[in-house]
PDB file of C-alpha atoms and ligand atoms in Angstrom:
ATOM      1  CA  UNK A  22     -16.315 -82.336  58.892  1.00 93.00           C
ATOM      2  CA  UNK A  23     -19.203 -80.517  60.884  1.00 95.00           C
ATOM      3  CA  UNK A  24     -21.620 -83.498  60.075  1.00 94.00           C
ATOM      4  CA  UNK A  25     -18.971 -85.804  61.333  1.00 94.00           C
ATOM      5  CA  UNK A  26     -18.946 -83.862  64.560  1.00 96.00           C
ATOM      6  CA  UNK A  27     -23.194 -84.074  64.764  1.00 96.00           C
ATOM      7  CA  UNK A  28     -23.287 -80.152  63.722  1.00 96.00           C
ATOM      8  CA  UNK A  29     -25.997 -79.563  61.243  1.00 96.00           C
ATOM      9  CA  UNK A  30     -24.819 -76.994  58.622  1.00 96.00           C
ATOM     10  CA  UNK A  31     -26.159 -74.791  55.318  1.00 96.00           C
ATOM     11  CA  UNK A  32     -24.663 -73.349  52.504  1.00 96.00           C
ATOM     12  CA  UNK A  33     -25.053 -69.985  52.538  1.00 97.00           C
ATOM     13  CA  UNK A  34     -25.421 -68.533  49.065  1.00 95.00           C
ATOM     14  CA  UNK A  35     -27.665 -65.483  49.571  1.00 96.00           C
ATOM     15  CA  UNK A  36     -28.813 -63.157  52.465  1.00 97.00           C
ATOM     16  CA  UNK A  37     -31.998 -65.464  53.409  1.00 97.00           C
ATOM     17  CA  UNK A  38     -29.225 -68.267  53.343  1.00 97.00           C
ATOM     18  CA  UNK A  39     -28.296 -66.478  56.678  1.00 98.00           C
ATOM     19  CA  UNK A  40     -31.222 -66.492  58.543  1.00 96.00           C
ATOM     20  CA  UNK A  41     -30.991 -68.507  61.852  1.00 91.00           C
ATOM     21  CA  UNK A  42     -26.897 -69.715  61.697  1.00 97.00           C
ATOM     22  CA  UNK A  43     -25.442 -70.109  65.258  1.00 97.00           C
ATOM     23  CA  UNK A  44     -21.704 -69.646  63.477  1.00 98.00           C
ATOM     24  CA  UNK A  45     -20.344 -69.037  59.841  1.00 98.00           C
ATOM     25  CA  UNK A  46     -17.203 -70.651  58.327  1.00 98.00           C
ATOM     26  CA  UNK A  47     -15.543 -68.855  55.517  1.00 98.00           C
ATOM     27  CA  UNK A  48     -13.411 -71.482  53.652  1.00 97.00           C
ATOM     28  CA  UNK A  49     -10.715 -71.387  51.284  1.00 96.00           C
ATOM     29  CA  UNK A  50     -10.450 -70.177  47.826  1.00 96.00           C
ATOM     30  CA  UNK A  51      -9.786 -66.903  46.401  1.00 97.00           C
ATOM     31  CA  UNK A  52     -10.291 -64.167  49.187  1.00 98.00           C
ATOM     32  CA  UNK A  53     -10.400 -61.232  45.648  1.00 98.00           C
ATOM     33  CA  UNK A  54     -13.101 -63.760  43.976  1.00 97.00           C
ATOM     34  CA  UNK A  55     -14.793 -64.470  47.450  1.00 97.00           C
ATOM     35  CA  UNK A  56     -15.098 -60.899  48.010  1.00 98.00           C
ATOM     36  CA  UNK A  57     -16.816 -59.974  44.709  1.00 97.00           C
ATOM     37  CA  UNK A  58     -19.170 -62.775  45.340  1.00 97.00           C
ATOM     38  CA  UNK A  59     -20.029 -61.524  48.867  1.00 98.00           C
ATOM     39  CA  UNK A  60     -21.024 -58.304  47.417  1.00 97.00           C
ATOM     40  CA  UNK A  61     -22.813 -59.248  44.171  1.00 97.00           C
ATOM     41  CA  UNK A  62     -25.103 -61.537  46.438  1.00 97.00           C
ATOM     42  CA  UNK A  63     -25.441 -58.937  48.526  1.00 97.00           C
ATOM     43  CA  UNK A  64     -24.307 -61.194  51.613  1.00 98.00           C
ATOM     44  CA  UNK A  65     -21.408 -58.677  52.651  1.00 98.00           C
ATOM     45  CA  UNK A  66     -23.825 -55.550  54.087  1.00 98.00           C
ATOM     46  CA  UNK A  67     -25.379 -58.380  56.452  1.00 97.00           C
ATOM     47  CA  UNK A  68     -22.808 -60.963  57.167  1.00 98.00           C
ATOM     48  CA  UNK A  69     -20.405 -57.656  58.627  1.00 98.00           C
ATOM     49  CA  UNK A  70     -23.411 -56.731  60.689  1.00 98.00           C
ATOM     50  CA  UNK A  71     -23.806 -60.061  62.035  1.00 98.00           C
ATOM     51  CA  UNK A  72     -20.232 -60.618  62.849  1.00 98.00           C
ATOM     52  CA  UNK A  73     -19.911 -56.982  64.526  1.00 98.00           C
ATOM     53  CA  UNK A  74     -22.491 -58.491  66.716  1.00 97.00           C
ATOM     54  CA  UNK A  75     -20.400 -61.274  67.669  1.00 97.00           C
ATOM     55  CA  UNK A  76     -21.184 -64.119  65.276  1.00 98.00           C
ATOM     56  CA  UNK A  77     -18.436 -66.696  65.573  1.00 98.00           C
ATOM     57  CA  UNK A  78     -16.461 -67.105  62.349  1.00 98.00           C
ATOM     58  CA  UNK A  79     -14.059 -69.674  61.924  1.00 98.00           C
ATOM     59  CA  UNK A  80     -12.003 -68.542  58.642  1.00 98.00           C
ATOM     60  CA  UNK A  81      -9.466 -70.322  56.747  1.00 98.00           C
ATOM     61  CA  UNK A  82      -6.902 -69.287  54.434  1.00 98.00           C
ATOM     62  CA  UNK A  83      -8.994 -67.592  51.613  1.00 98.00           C
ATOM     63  CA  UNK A  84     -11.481 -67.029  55.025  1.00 98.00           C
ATOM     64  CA  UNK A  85      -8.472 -65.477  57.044  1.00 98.00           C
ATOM     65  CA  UNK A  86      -8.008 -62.831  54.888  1.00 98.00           C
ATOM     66  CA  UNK A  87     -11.607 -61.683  54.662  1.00 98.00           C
ATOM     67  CA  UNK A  88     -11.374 -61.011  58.348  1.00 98.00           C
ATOM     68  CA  UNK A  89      -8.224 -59.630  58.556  1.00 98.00           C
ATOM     69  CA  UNK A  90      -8.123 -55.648  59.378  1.00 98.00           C
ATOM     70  CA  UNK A  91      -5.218 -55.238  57.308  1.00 98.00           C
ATOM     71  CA  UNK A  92      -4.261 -57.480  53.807  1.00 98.00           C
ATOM     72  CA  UNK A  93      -1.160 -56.890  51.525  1.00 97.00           C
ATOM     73  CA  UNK A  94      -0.878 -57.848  48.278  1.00 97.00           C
ATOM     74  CA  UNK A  95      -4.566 -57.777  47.479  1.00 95.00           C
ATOM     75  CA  UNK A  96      -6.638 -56.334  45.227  1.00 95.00           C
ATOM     76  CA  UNK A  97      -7.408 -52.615  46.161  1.00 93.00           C
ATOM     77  CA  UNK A  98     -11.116 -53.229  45.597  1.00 94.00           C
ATOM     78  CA  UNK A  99     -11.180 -55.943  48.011  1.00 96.00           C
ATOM     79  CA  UNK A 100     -13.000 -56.244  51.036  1.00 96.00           C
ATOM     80  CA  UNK A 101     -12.714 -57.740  54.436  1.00 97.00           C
ATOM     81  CA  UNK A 102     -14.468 -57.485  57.458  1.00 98.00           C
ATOM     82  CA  UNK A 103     -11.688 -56.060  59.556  1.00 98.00           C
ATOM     83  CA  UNK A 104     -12.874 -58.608  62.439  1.00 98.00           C
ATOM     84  CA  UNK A 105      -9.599 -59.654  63.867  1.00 98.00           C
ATOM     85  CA  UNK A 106      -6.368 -57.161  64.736  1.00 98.00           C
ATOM     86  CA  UNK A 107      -3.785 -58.949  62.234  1.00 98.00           C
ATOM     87  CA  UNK A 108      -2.132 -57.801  58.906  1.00 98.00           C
ATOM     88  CA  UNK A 109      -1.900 -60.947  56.611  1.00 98.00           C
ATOM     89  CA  UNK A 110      -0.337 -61.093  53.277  1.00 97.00           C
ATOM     90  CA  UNK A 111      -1.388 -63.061  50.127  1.00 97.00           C
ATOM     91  CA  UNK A 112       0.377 -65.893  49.071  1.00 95.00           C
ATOM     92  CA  UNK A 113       3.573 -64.774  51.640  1.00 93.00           C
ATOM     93  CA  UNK A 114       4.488 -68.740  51.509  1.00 90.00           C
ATOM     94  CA  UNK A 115       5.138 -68.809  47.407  1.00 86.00           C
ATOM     95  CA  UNK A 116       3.304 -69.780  45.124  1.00 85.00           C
ATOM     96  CA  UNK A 117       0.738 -72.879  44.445  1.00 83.00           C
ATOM     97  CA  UNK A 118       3.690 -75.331  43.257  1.00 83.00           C
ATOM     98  CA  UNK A 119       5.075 -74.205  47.412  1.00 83.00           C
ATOM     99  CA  UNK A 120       2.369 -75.757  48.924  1.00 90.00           C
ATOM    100  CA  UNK A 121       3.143 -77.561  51.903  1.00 93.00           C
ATOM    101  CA  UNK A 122       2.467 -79.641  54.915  1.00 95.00           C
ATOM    102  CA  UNK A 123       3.849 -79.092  58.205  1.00 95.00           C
ATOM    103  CA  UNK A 124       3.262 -80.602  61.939  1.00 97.00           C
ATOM    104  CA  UNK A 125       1.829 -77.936  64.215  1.00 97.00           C
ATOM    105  CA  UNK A 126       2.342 -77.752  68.031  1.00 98.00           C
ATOM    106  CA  UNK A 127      -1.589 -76.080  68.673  1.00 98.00           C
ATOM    107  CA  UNK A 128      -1.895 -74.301  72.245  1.00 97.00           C
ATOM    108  CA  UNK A 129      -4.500 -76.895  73.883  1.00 96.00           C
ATOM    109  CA  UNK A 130      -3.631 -80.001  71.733  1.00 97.00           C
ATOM    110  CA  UNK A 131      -1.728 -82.881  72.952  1.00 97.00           C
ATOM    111  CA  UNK A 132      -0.933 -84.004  70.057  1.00 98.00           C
ATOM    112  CA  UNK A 133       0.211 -82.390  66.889  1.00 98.00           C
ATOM    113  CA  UNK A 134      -1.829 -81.373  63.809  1.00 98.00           C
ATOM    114  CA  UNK A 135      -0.939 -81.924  60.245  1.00 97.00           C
ATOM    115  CA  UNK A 136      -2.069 -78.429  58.896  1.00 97.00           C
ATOM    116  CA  UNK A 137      -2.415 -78.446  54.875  1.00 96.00           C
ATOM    117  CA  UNK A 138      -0.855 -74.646  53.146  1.00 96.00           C
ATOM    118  CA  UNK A 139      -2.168 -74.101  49.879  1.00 96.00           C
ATOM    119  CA  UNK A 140      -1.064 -70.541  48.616  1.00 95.00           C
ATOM    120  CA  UNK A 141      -1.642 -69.707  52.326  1.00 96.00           C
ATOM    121  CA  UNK A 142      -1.777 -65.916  53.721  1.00 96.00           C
ATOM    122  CA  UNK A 143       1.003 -65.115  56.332  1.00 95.00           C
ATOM    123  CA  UNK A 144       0.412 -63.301  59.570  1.00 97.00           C
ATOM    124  CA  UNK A 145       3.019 -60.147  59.476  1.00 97.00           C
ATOM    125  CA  UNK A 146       1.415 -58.441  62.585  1.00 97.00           C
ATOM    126  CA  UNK A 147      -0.492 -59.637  65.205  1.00 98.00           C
ATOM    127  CA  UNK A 148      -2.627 -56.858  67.858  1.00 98.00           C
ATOM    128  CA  UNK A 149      -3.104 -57.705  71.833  1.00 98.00           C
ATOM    129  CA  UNK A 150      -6.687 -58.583  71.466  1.00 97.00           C
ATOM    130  CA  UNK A 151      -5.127 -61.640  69.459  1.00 98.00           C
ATOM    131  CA  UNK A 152      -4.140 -64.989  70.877  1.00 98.00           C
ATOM    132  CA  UNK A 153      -1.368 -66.882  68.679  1.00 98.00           C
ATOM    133  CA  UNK A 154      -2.675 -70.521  68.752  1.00 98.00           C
ATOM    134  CA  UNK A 155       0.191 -72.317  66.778  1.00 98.00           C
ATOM    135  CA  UNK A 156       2.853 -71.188  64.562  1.00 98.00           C
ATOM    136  CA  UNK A 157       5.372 -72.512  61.433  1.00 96.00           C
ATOM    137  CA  UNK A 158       8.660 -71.674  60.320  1.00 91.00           C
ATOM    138  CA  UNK A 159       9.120 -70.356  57.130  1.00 84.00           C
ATOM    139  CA  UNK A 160      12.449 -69.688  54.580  1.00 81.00           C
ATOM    140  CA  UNK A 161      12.691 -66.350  55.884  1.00 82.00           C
ATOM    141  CA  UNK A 162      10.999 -66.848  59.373  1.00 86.00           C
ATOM    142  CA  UNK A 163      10.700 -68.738  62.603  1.00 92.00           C
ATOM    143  CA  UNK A 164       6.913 -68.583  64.286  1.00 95.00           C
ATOM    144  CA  UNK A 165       4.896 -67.112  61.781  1.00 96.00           C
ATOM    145  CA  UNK A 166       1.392 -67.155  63.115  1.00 98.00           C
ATOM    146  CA  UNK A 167      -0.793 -69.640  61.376  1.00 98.00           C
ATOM    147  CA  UNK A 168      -3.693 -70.208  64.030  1.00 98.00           C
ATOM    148  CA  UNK A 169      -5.245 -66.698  65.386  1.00 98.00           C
ATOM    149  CA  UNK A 170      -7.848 -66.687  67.637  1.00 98.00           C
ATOM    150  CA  UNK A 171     -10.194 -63.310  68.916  1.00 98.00           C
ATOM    151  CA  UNK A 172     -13.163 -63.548  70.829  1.00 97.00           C
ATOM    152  CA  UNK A 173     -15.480 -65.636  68.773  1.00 98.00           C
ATOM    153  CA  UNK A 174     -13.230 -65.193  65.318  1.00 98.00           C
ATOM    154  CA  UNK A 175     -10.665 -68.099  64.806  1.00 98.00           C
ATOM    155  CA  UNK A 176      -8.715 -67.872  61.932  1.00 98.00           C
ATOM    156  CA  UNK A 177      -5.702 -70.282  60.394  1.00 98.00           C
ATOM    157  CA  UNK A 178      -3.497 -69.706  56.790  1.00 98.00           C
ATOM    158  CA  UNK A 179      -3.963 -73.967  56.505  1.00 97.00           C
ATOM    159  CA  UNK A 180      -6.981 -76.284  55.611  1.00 97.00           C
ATOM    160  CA  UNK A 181      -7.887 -77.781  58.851  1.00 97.00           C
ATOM    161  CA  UNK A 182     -10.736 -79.549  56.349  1.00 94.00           C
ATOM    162  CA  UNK A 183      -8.477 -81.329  54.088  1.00 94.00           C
ATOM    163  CA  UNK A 184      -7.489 -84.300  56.665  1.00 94.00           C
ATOM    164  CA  UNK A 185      -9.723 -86.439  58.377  1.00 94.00           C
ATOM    165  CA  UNK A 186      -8.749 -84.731  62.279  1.00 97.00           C
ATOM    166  CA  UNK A 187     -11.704 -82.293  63.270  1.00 97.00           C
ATOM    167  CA  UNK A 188      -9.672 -80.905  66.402  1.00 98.00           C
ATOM    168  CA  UNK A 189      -9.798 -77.280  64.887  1.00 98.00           C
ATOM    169  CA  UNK A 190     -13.607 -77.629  64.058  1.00 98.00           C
ATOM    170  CA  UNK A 191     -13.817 -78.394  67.500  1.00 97.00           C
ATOM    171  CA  UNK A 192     -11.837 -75.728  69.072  1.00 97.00           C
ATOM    172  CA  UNK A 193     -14.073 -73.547  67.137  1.00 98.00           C
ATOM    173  CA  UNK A 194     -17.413 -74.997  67.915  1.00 98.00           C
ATOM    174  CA  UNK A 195     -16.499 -74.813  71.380  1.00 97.00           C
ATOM    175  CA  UNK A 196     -16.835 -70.905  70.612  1.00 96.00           C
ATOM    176  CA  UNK A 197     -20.585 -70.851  69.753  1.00 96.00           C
ATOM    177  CA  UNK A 198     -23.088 -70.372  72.743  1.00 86.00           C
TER     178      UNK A 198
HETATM  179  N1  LIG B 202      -4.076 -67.327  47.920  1.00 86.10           N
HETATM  180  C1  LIG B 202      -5.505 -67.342  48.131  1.00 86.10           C
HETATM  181  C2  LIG B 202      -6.029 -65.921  48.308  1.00 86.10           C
HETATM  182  O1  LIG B 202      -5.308 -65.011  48.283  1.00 86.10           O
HETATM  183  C3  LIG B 202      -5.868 -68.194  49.319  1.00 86.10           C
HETATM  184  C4  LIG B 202      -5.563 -69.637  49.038  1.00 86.10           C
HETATM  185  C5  LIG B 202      -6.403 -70.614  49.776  1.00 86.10           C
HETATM  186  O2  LIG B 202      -7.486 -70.285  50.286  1.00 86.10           O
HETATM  187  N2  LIG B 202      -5.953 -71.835  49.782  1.00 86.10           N
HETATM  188  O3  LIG B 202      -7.199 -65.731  48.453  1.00 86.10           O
END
């Protein structure tokens, strides 16, 4: 998606991986695996640092809950980087075989995105410092927060990566300096 969009990007595996990146995107996965990895390669200590200094991070899913200040249903040794003023919870949609697909009306889009929920987190509570960017209705609720933005951190519970429209990548490249 970024080299569609002419952005050059690097996996970043250890610290040195970090070394000279404009903008970090934590993707999807397992936010309880994701975190043990961040600390075994001994990324966490630095990456926090760097974001506290106001790297953009875009985050989804698995992403939004590492940089959530507040994360229910999660393992009590997990971490986050308590960048962004909303309490998420784990899997609030159901489970894997409730995966779904939904049409989202994004502030700044004309036309709609097809956002992708795989075991997504839901937003429960959202600060002032946070901008709601779209929302979806759920079973139990209408509006749910699925695209959060704050300062340079832009968060969503779907997989803007898993069609072929890059309008989120863009709304968060337009973040970097
Ligand atoms: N349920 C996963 C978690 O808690 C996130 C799922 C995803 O990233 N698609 O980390």
């Amino acid at each position: 998606m970024l080299s569609s969009l002419g952005t050059k990007s690097v996996a970043v595996r250890t610290p040195d991986d970090l070394a000279g990146i404009d903008a970090i995107i934590l993707p999807g996965g397992e936010s309880t695996t994701i975190s043990m990895l961040l600390e075994s390669s001994e990324i966490f200590g630095s990456l926090n640092q760097m974001i506290g200094e106001g790297l953009p991070v875009l985050g989804t899913c698995a992403g939004m809950i590492l940089l959530a200040n507040e994360v229910s249903d999660g393992r009590r040794d997990q971490k986050s980087f308590e960048a962004i003023d909303i309490s998420v919870r784990r899997n609030s949609f159901g489970r894997q075989i409730a995966s779904f697909e939904s049409d989202l009306k994004v502030k700044g889009l004309e036309e709609s995105f097809r956002a992708v929920f795989i075991r997504a987190p839901g937003v429960e509570k959202v600060g002032d410092s946070v901008e709601i960017l779209a929302t979806v209705d759920s079973d139990e609720q209408t509006g749910v927060p699925v695209l959060c933005r704050s300062g340079p951190i832009l968060v969503s519970s779907f997989h803007p990566e898993l069609t072929a429209d890059s309008r989120i990548h863009q709304i968060f490249l337009s973040l970097i300096k």
